[in-house]
Amino acid sequence: MSSKVAKLVSAYRQHLTVPWQTGLAAIQRVIFAVYDKADELRLRANTEEFALATQQAGKQWLLLDVTHAFPEWMASQEYRDAYFESPEDLDGYPEGELKQFIADLNAQLRARITAESGPDTVVALFGVGTLFGLARVSSVVEGIKDAVQGRLLVFFPGEHHPETHTYRLLDARDGWNYLAVPLMASE
């Protein structure tokens, strides 16, 4: 395990030692594990370390990997061949946020969260880098956060700027202001 990933696991483990308060707003239960996009493969290889830390803290773990969400969604579309010929026909394509894809993804994630998690569950959202150009991470987080009773851990390849609470996915897109708890490898 690389030292950066080990530090991120350590920061996460330390965060889990704090007893969970009840009655928090959904936004206060969101945690962003921010890491350098160059560490994506290392993090993928060590995801089980986060699951182990969660279980050692007496919590449940539910991993939701959205890496293949778009190709699976596109394959299920009746007019997929036409969309490949004219992608601008997809609702939201020019803006870089496919509205129907996001709605369907959020519905699918919410159903899994509702069926498979409880108040002591860390719901881990993984693979959000693959949403770049298709959906904003903030749209997915906003769409599912209320379904999470425990904590929502978002593995976020990008940057966090603490002075403005701004997150930037893959260091490329303009950031957005979000008040989630950031965990950094440097902590």
XYZ file of N, CA and C in Angstrom:
561
model
N 0.854 -1.168 0.000
C 0.000 0.000 0.000
C 0.902 1.234 0.000
N 0.585 2.195 -0.888
C 1.401 3.406 -0.957
C 1.216 4.223 0.319
N 2.174 5.085 0.593
C 2.101 5.874 1.820
C 0.909 6.837 1.791
N 0.570 7.372 0.612
C -0.579 8.275 0.532
C -1.877 7.542 0.842
N -2.036 6.363 0.280
C -3.256 5.589 0.543
C -3.282 5.153 2.005
N -2.139 4.751 2.540
C -2.064 4.364 3.954
C -2.452 5.538 4.848
N -2.018 6.741 4.491
C -2.370 7.932 5.272
C -3.861 8.223 5.177
N -4.450 8.004 4.008
C -5.886 8.218 3.849
C -6.675 7.198 4.675
N -6.238 5.954 4.666
C -6.876 4.923 5.497
C -6.751 5.311 6.970
N -5.575 5.796 7.362
C -5.347 6.207 8.745
C -6.263 7.375 9.133
N -6.404 8.355 8.249
C -7.291 9.485 8.522
C -8.736 9.006 8.660
N -9.121 8.056 7.809
C -10.472 7.493 7.877
C -10.669 6.721 9.187
N -9.696 5.907 9.523
C -9.772 5.126 10.768
C -9.918 6.063 11.974
N -9.133 7.140 11.976
C -9.196 8.110 13.069
C -10.568 8.786 13.106
N -11.108 9.117 11.954
C -12.433 9.735 11.885
C -13.498 8.809 12.472
N -13.342 7.515 12.251
C -14.329 6.547 12.759
C -14.276 6.380 14.278
N -13.200 6.831 14.926
C -13.108 6.693 16.381
C -14.025 7.680 17.102
N -14.458 8.712 16.394
C -15.377 9.691 16.982
C -16.782 9.088 16.969
N -17.447 9.030 18.131
C -18.802 8.470 18.150
C -19.741 9.244 17.226
N -20.612 8.505 16.554
C -21.549 9.115 15.624
C -22.666 9.807 16.392
N -22.877 11.060 16.080
C -23.993 11.794 16.656
C -25.263 11.425 15.892
N -26.347 11.376 16.602
C -27.628 11.133 15.939
C -28.284 12.477 15.661
N -29.218 12.487 14.756
C -29.977 13.689 14.455
C -29.253 14.701 13.588
N -28.139 14.309 12.974
C -27.426 15.226 12.086
C -28.155 15.354 10.755
N -28.046 16.513 10.141
C -28.589 16.696 8.800
C -27.802 15.819 7.830
N -28.409 15.465 6.720
C -27.761 14.569 5.748
C -26.411 15.108 5.297
N -26.290 16.400 5.083
C -25.037 16.993 4.626
C -23.924 16.790 5.654
N -24.278 16.720 6.921
C -23.285 16.541 7.983
C -22.824 15.095 8.109
N -23.469 14.188 7.386
C -23.099 12.777 7.419
C -22.303 12.365 6.181
N -21.935 13.337 5.342
C -21.173 13.059 4.123
C -19.695 13.294 4.386
N -18.872 12.334 3.966
C -17.419 12.400 4.128
C -16.796 12.256 2.745
N -15.889 13.137 2.405
C -15.157 13.027 1.144
C -13.740 12.567 1.455
N -13.366 11.391 0.945
C -11.989 10.912 1.029
C -11.287 11.417 -0.228
N -10.558 12.508 -0.090
C -9.951 13.196 -1.224
C -8.546 12.633 -1.455
N -8.275 12.273 -2.708
C -6.970 11.726 -3.042
C -6.568 12.197 -4.430
N -5.289 12.113 -4.703
C -4.750 12.512 -6.000
C -5.225 11.526 -7.061
N -5.663 12.059 -8.196
C -6.170 11.192 -9.271
C -5.135 10.162 -9.715
N -3.849 10.455 -9.537
C -2.794 9.510 -9.906
C -2.781 8.284 -8.994
N -3.462 8.358 -7.854
C -3.499 7.246 -6.898
C -4.737 6.363 -7.049
N -5.493 6.555 -8.127
C -6.741 5.806 -8.323
C -6.517 4.291 -8.263
N -5.548 3.778 -9.000
C -5.326 2.325 -9.023
C -4.857 1.805 -7.672
N -4.014 2.572 -6.998
C -3.558 2.163 -5.661
C -4.736 2.104 -4.688
N -5.605 3.103 -4.791
C -6.767 3.126 -3.912
C -7.698 1.948 -4.215
N -7.923 1.694 -5.490
C -8.768 0.550 -5.877
C -8.213 -0.763 -5.322
N -6.904 -0.894 -5.360
C -6.268 -2.119 -4.871
C -6.377 -2.253 -3.352
N -6.684 -1.166 -2.666
C -6.708 -1.183 -1.200
C -8.053 -0.785 -0.600
N -9.114 -0.879 -1.373
C -10.441 -0.521 -0.878
C -10.829 -1.359 0.338
N -10.382 -2.599 0.355
C -10.717 -3.483 1.477
C -10.152 -2.978 2.805
N -9.109 -2.163 2.765
C -8.563 -1.575 3.995
C -9.594 -0.652 4.640
N -10.342 0.068 3.818
C -11.395 0.943 4.340
C -12.535 0.098 4.914
N -12.883 -0.979 4.222
C -13.927 -1.877 4.723
C -13.511 -2.483 6.065
N -12.255 -2.899 6.161
C -11.744 -3.484 7.407
C -11.772 -2.463 8.535
N -11.330 -1.239 8.263
C -11.357 -0.183 9.279
C -12.778 0.076 9.754
N -13.727 0.035 8.824
C -15.136 0.251 9.153
C -15.638 -0.859 10.074
N -15.344 -2.098 9.717
C -15.795 -3.234 10.517
C -15.121 -3.257 11.883
N -13.839 -2.873 11.952
C -13.140 -2.814 13.235
C -13.732 -1.745 14.151
N -14.352 -0.727 13.558
C -15.002 0.331 14.340
C -16.420 -0.068 14.742
N -16.833 -1.290 14.386
C -18.164 -1.772 14.751
C -19.270 -1.285 13.832
N -18.905 -0.875 12.642
C -19.884 -0.373 11.676
C -19.997 -1.339 10.500
N -21.070 -1.188 9.741
C -21.283 -1.992 8.536
C -20.723 -1.244 7.332
N -20.440 -1.967 6.257
C -19.833 -1.412 5.049
C -20.673 -1.787 3.842
N -21.030 -0.803 3.034
C -21.736 -1.046 1.781
C -21.014 -0.265 0.687
N -20.393 -0.985 -0.241
C -19.656 -0.362 -1.333
C -20.555 -0.251 -2.557
N -20.693 0.965 -3.065
C -21.442 1.230 -4.293
C -20.445 1.741 -5.322
N -20.105 0.906 -6.277
C -19.111 1.264 -7.292
C -19.845 1.694 -8.558
N -19.674 2.963 -8.939
C -20.359 3.509 -10.112
C -19.456 3.525 -11.347
N -18.355 2.812 -11.285
C -17.393 2.804 -12.388
C -18.049 2.450 -13.721
N -18.915 1.460 -13.724
C -19.534 0.991 -14.964
C -20.979 1.463 -15.125
N -21.385 2.422 -14.326
C -22.781 2.862 -14.335
C -23.210 3.417 -15.692
N -22.391 4.258 -16.308
C -22.815 4.842 -17.579
C -22.876 3.808 -18.699
N -21.842 2.977 -18.912
C -21.974 1.998 -20.001
C -23.144 1.040 -19.793
N -23.402 0.658 -18.540
C -24.538 -0.230 -18.275
C -25.856 0.495 -18.566
N -25.935 1.760 -18.176
C -27.142 2.542 -18.439
C -27.344 2.708 -19.947
N -26.271 3.072 -20.645
C -26.374 3.293 -22.089
C -26.779 2.001 -22.800
N -26.232 0.878 -22.377
C -26.579 -0.404 -23.002
C -28.052 -0.736 -22.829
N -28.674 -0.220 -21.785
C -30.091 -0.506 -21.538
C -31.033 0.431 -22.292
N -30.495 1.452 -22.944
C -31.327 2.433 -23.640
C -31.794 1.906 -24.995
N -33.064 2.066 -25.255
C -33.657 1.594 -26.507
C -33.022 2.287 -27.720
N -32.714 3.564 -27.590
C -32.198 4.346 -28.718
C -30.686 4.572 -28.629
N -29.965 3.644 -27.995
C -28.527 3.830 -27.782
C -27.754 4.034 -29.086
N -28.083 3.318 -30.139
C -27.361 3.481 -31.402
C -27.543 4.893 -31.950
N -28.734 5.418 -31.853
C -28.998 6.789 -32.311
C -28.253 7.798 -31.439
N -28.148 7.511 -30.136
C -27.418 8.415 -29.243
C -25.931 8.463 -29.590
N -25.366 7.339 -29.986
C -23.958 7.335 -30.373
C -23.742 8.149 -31.649
N -24.720 8.125 -32.535
C -24.616 8.914 -33.769
C -24.845 10.396 -33.508
N -25.737 10.714 -32.578
C -26.065 12.109 -32.266
C -26.153 12.273 -30.746
N -25.013 12.345 -30.058
C -25.056 12.436 -28.592
C -25.780 13.669 -28.070
N -25.881 14.705 -28.896
C -26.589 15.912 -28.457
C -28.074 15.655 -28.215
N -28.584 14.504 -28.667
C -29.976 14.149 -28.410
C -30.217 13.721 -26.958
N -29.150 13.410 -26.243
C -29.285 13.058 -24.831
C -29.590 14.324 -24.036
N -30.598 14.266 -23.190
C -31.002 15.424 -22.393
C -29.873 15.852 -21.462
N -29.365 17.057 -21.671
C -28.296 17.582 -20.826
C -26.913 17.419 -21.407
N -26.791 16.791 -22.582
C -25.475 16.526 -23.162
C -24.611 17.776 -23.300
N -25.114 18.861 -23.879
C -24.224 20.019 -24.058
C -23.694 20.592 -22.736
N -24.476 20.473 -21.666
C -24.063 21.008 -20.367
C -23.134 20.062 -19.615
N -22.961 18.834 -20.104
C -22.097 17.866 -19.421
C -22.752 17.208 -18.227
N -24.071 17.199 -18.196
C -24.783 16.530 -17.110
C -26.044 15.900 -17.693
N -25.977 14.584 -17.899
C -27.076 13.844 -18.524
C -28.184 13.605 -17.501
N -29.254 14.356 -17.643
C -30.312 14.388 -16.630
C -30.958 13.027 -16.386
N -31.299 12.295 -17.447
C -31.966 11.008 -17.250
C -31.012 9.983 -16.657
N -29.754 10.016 -17.086
C -28.751 9.118 -16.502
C -28.626 9.366 -15.004
N -28.543 10.625 -14.599
C -28.408 10.962 -13.175
C -29.638 10.514 -12.403
N -30.805 10.772 -12.944
C -32.046 10.369 -12.264
C -32.105 8.852 -12.093
N -31.761 8.120 -13.146
C -31.789 6.656 -13.075
C -30.712 6.132 -12.123
N -29.512 6.718 -12.180
C -28.433 6.295 -11.285
C -28.810 6.555 -9.831
N -29.327 7.739 -9.545
C -29.715 8.051 -8.169
C -30.814 7.118 -7.671
N -31.777 6.798 -8.526
C -32.855 5.881 -8.134
C -32.291 4.494 -7.823
N -31.369 4.035 -8.662
C -30.748 2.724 -8.453
C -29.931 2.713 -7.150
N -29.149 3.753 -6.919
C -28.339 3.824 -5.699
C -29.214 3.931 -4.460
N -30.241 4.761 -4.527
C -31.150 4.911 -3.383
C -31.824 3.577 -3.030
N -32.208 2.810 -4.049
C -32.846 1.512 -3.799
C -31.887 0.569 -3.072
N -30.637 0.529 -3.505
C -29.643 -0.331 -2.829
C -29.378 0.149 -1.411
N -29.251 1.462 -1.239
C -28.988 2.019 0.094
C -30.131 1.671 1.042
N -31.353 1.853 0.591
C -32.528 1.582 1.416
C -32.619 0.106 1.782
N -32.325 -0.761 0.815
C -32.454 -2.201 1.037
C -31.288 -2.798 1.832
N -30.095 -2.219 1.719
C -28.904 -2.887 2.239
C -28.165 -2.146 3.345
N -28.699 -1.032 3.835
C -27.963 -0.298 4.870
C -28.878 0.130 5.992
N -28.238 0.526 7.087
C -28.975 0.993 8.255
C -28.223 2.134 8.918
N -28.594 2.466 10.144
C -27.997 3.622 10.816
C -26.522 3.441 11.192
N -26.024 2.204 11.186
C -24.609 1.955 11.503
C -23.797 1.585 10.265
N -24.262 1.997 9.098
C -23.605 1.627 7.848
C -22.856 2.813 7.251
N -21.632 2.524 6.791
C -20.912 3.472 5.955
C -21.201 3.058 4.520
N -21.872 3.930 3.783
C -22.153 3.703 2.373
C -21.021 4.372 1.607
N -20.201 3.563 0.931
C -19.027 4.068 0.228
C -19.326 4.188 -1.259
N -19.216 5.401 -1.781
C -19.451 5.666 -3.196
C -18.097 5.730 -3.890
N -17.885 4.799 -4.810
C -16.578 4.624 -5.435
C -16.711 4.733 -6.949
N -15.663 5.203 -7.608
C -15.645 5.278 -9.061
C -16.234 6.561 -9.613
N -16.327 7.620 -8.782
C -16.984 8.845 -9.241
C -16.196 9.565 -10.335
N -14.928 9.265 -10.498
C -14.153 9.870 -11.582
C -14.715 9.514 -12.950
N -15.366 8.360 -13.060
C -15.938 7.932 -14.340
C -17.181 8.728 -14.714
N -17.678 9.523 -13.786
C -18.852 10.354 -14.061
C -18.481 11.662 -14.738
N -17.181 11.954 -14.802
C -16.720 13.222 -15.360
C -17.261 13.410 -16.780
N -17.885 14.552 -17.019
C -18.457 14.861 -18.326
C -19.858 14.312 -18.527
N -20.328 13.506 -17.575
C -21.653 12.894 -17.684
C -22.588 13.355 -16.572
N -22.007 13.501 -15.393
C -22.786 13.888 -14.218
C -21.859 14.569 -13.224
N -22.385 15.509 -12.501
C -21.609 16.140 -11.438
C -21.717 15.258 -10.193
N -20.612 15.085 -9.514
C -20.617 14.299 -8.275
C -21.606 14.913 -7.295
N -21.671 16.235 -7.262
C -22.597 16.904 -6.345
C -24.045 16.511 -6.634
N -24.395 16.299 -7.903
C -25.766 15.891 -8.254
C -26.072 14.489 -7.736
N -25.081 13.619 -7.780
C -25.274 12.259 -7.269
C -25.349 12.285 -5.747
N -24.427 12.990 -5.107
C -24.438 13.071 -3.639
C -25.752 13.677 -3.153
N -26.178 14.770 -3.775
C -27.446 15.401 -3.382
C -28.620 14.450 -3.587
N -28.549 13.627 -4.625
C -29.640 12.718 -4.939
C -29.755 11.511 -4.022
N -28.678 11.175 -3.321
C -28.718 9.963 -2.487
C -28.489 10.211 -1.002
N -27.992 11.361 -0.625
C -27.577 11.584 0.768
C -28.705 11.374 1.772
N -29.929 11.723 1.410
C -31.045 11.561 2.346
C -31.411 10.097 2.576
N -31.031 9.211 1.674
C -31.317 7.790 1.841
C -30.337 7.124 2.805
N -29.198 7.760 3.037
C -28.159 7.195 3.909
C -28.479 7.552 5.356
N -28.666 6.513 6.165
C -28.950 6.725 7.584
C -27.663 6.880 8.392
N -26.605 6.190 7.956
C -25.336 6.240 8.663
C -24.458 7.347 8.121
N -23.399 6.970 7.392
C -22.489 7.941 6.791
C -22.295 7.606 5.323
N -22.132 8.651 4.502
C -21.835 8.495 3.084
C -20.385 8.884 2.878
N -19.567 7.921 2.469
C -18.149 8.137 2.207
C -17.956 8.179 0.698
N -17.525 9.324 0.178
C -17.317 9.491 -1.255
C -15.820 9.470 -1.526
N -15.362 8.484 -2.283
C -13.958 8.435 -2.698
C -13.813 9.415 -3.852
N -13.046 10.484 -3.629
C -13.049 11.628 -4.525
C -11.658 11.916 -5.101
N -11.438 11.566 -6.385
C -10.145 11.859 -7.005
C -10.091 13.313 -7.465
N -9.443 14.129 -6.700
C -9.396 15.539 -7.046
C -8.763 16.364 -5.958
N -9.303 17.552 -5.771
C -8.754 18.503 -4.809
C -9.834 19.011 -3.869
N -9.394 19.420 -2.692
C -10.253 20.127 -1.747
C -9.509 21.379 -1.311
N -10.209 22.502 -1.362
C -9.639 23.774 -0.916
C -10.359 24.176 0.371
N -9.697 23.983 1.527
C -10.383 24.180 2.810
C -10.867 25.608 3.067
N -10.166 26.589 2.537
C -10.579 27.972 2.803
C -11.930 28.309 2.175
N -12.300 27.618 1.103
C -13.584 27.876 0.439
C -14.521 26.669 0.466
N -14.080 25.566 1.059
C -14.835 24.298 1.066
C -15.146 23.849 -0.359
N -14.244 24.119 -1.285
C -14.465 23.809 -2.687
C -13.804 22.492 -3.052
N -14.517 21.680 -3.820
C -14.015 20.409 -4.329
C -13.919 20.493 -5.839
N -12.842 19.928 -6.404
C -12.678 19.901 -7.862
C -12.383 18.467 -8.285
N -13.276 17.872 -9.046
C -13.126 16.505 -9.528
C -12.034 16.433 -10.587
N -11.093 15.533 -10.404
C -9.988 15.301 -11.337
C -9.186 16.573 -11.614
N -9.254 17.524 -10.702
C -8.516 18.792 -10.804
C -8.839 19.540 -12.087
N -9.943 19.240 -12.730
C -10.209 19.805 -14.044
C -11.432 20.713 -14.072
N -12.521 20.257 -13.531
C -13.775 21.015 -13.616
C -13.782 22.097 -12.542
N -14.475 23.192 -12.842
C -14.657 24.203 -11.815
C -15.260 23.547 -10.590
N -14.786 23.947 -9.440
C -15.221 23.316 -8.209
C -16.590 23.773 -7.754
N -17.094 23.138 -6.733
C -18.332 23.557 -6.117
C -18.134 23.571 -4.624
N -18.884 24.417 -3.973
C -18.786 24.585 -2.543
C -19.668 23.541 -1.882
N -19.072 22.745 -0.990
C -19.810 21.677 -0.347
C -19.289 21.519 1.066
N -20.153 21.369 2.007
C -19.756 21.358 3.402
C -19.565 19.958 3.979
N -19.213 18.991 3.153
C -18.935 17.638 3.640
C -17.648 17.651 4.449
N -17.451 16.616 5.240
C -16.227 16.462 6.022
C -15.137 15.949 5.081
N -14.041 16.698 4.890
C -12.969 16.206 4.023
C -11.946 15.385 4.803
N -11.558 14.255 4.253
C -10.437 13.464 4.770
C -9.340 13.526 3.717
N -8.137 13.849 4.156
C -7.023 14.016 3.234
C -5.894 13.061 3.615
N -5.111 12.641 2.638
C -3.964 11.769 2.899
C -2.927 12.475 3.748
N -2.894 13.782 3.701
C -1.878 14.531 4.434
C -2.212 14.684 5.911
N -3.431 14.345 6.296
C -3.826 14.510 7.704
C -3.174 13.468 8.582
